[in-house]
């Protein structure tokens, strides 16, 4: 396994929980009929909080 491939794999693993959280939230918001602005706002806030919780 090359160094670049290992790095890409590590980054993807680190970002996967954030992506899953944002997609889950967007689907939940869509199911309760929130408008697109609310979905975008809550998705952005969820991504921000998940990223901040992980640290640098």
C-alpha positions as a printed NumPy array, in Angstrom:
array([[  0.   ,   0.   ,   0.   ],
       [  1.427,   3.351,  -1.008],
       [  1.8  ,   6.255,   1.398],
       [ -0.704,   8.354,  -0.561],
       [ -3.298,   5.585,  -0.489],
       [ -2.84 ,   5.133,   3.253],
       [ -3.306,   8.863,   3.802],
       [ -6.465,   8.974,   1.689],
       [ -7.835,   6.007,   3.606],
       [ -7.111,   7.683,   6.953],
       [ -8.811,  10.93 ,   5.869],
       [-11.868,   9.08 ,   4.555],
       [-12.199,   7.161,   7.809],
       [-12.003,  10.402,   9.765],
       [-14.666,  12.147,   7.682],
       [-17.09 ,   9.251,   7.27 ],
       [-18.94 ,   9.779,  10.596],
       [-19.458,  13.445,   9.708],
       [-20.86 ,  12.575,   6.277],
       [-23.163,   9.9  ,   7.695],
       [-24.426,  12.307,  10.357],
       [-25.17 ,  15.045,   7.84 ],
       [-26.959,  12.691,   5.439],
       [-28.997,  11.163,   8.271],
       [-30.029,  14.597,   9.502],
       [-30.973,  15.746,   5.988],
       [-33.151,  12.667,   5.466],
       [-34.818,  13.132,   8.86 ],
       [-35.532,  16.8  ,   8.103],
       [-36.951,  15.892,   4.702],
       [-39.218,  13.295,   6.283],
       [-40.734,  15.867,   8.646],
       [-41.263,  18.275,   5.719],
       [-38.861,  21.042,   6.7  ],
       [-37.977,  23.434,   3.91 ],
       [-34.616,  23.322,   2.129],
       [-33.209,  26.288,   4.078],
       [-33.862,  24.594,   7.41 ],
       [-32.357,  21.336,   6.166],
       [-29.219,  23.136,   4.965],
       [-28.908,  25.051,   8.243],
       [-29.251,  21.974,  10.438],
       [-26.918,  19.948,   8.207],
       [-24.252,  22.665,   8.415],
       [-24.608,  22.94 ,  12.194],
       [-24.393,  19.158,  12.573],
       [-21.25 ,  18.991,  10.435],
       [-19.738,  21.836,  12.444],
       [-20.458,  20.231,  15.802],
       [-19.248,  16.801,  14.698],
       [-16.023,  18.274,  13.342],
       [-15.401,  20.407,  16.416],
       [-15.975,  17.428,  18.713],
       [-13.249,  15.46 ,  16.912],
       [-10.609,  18.133,  17.412],
       [ -7.746,  19.027,  15.099]])
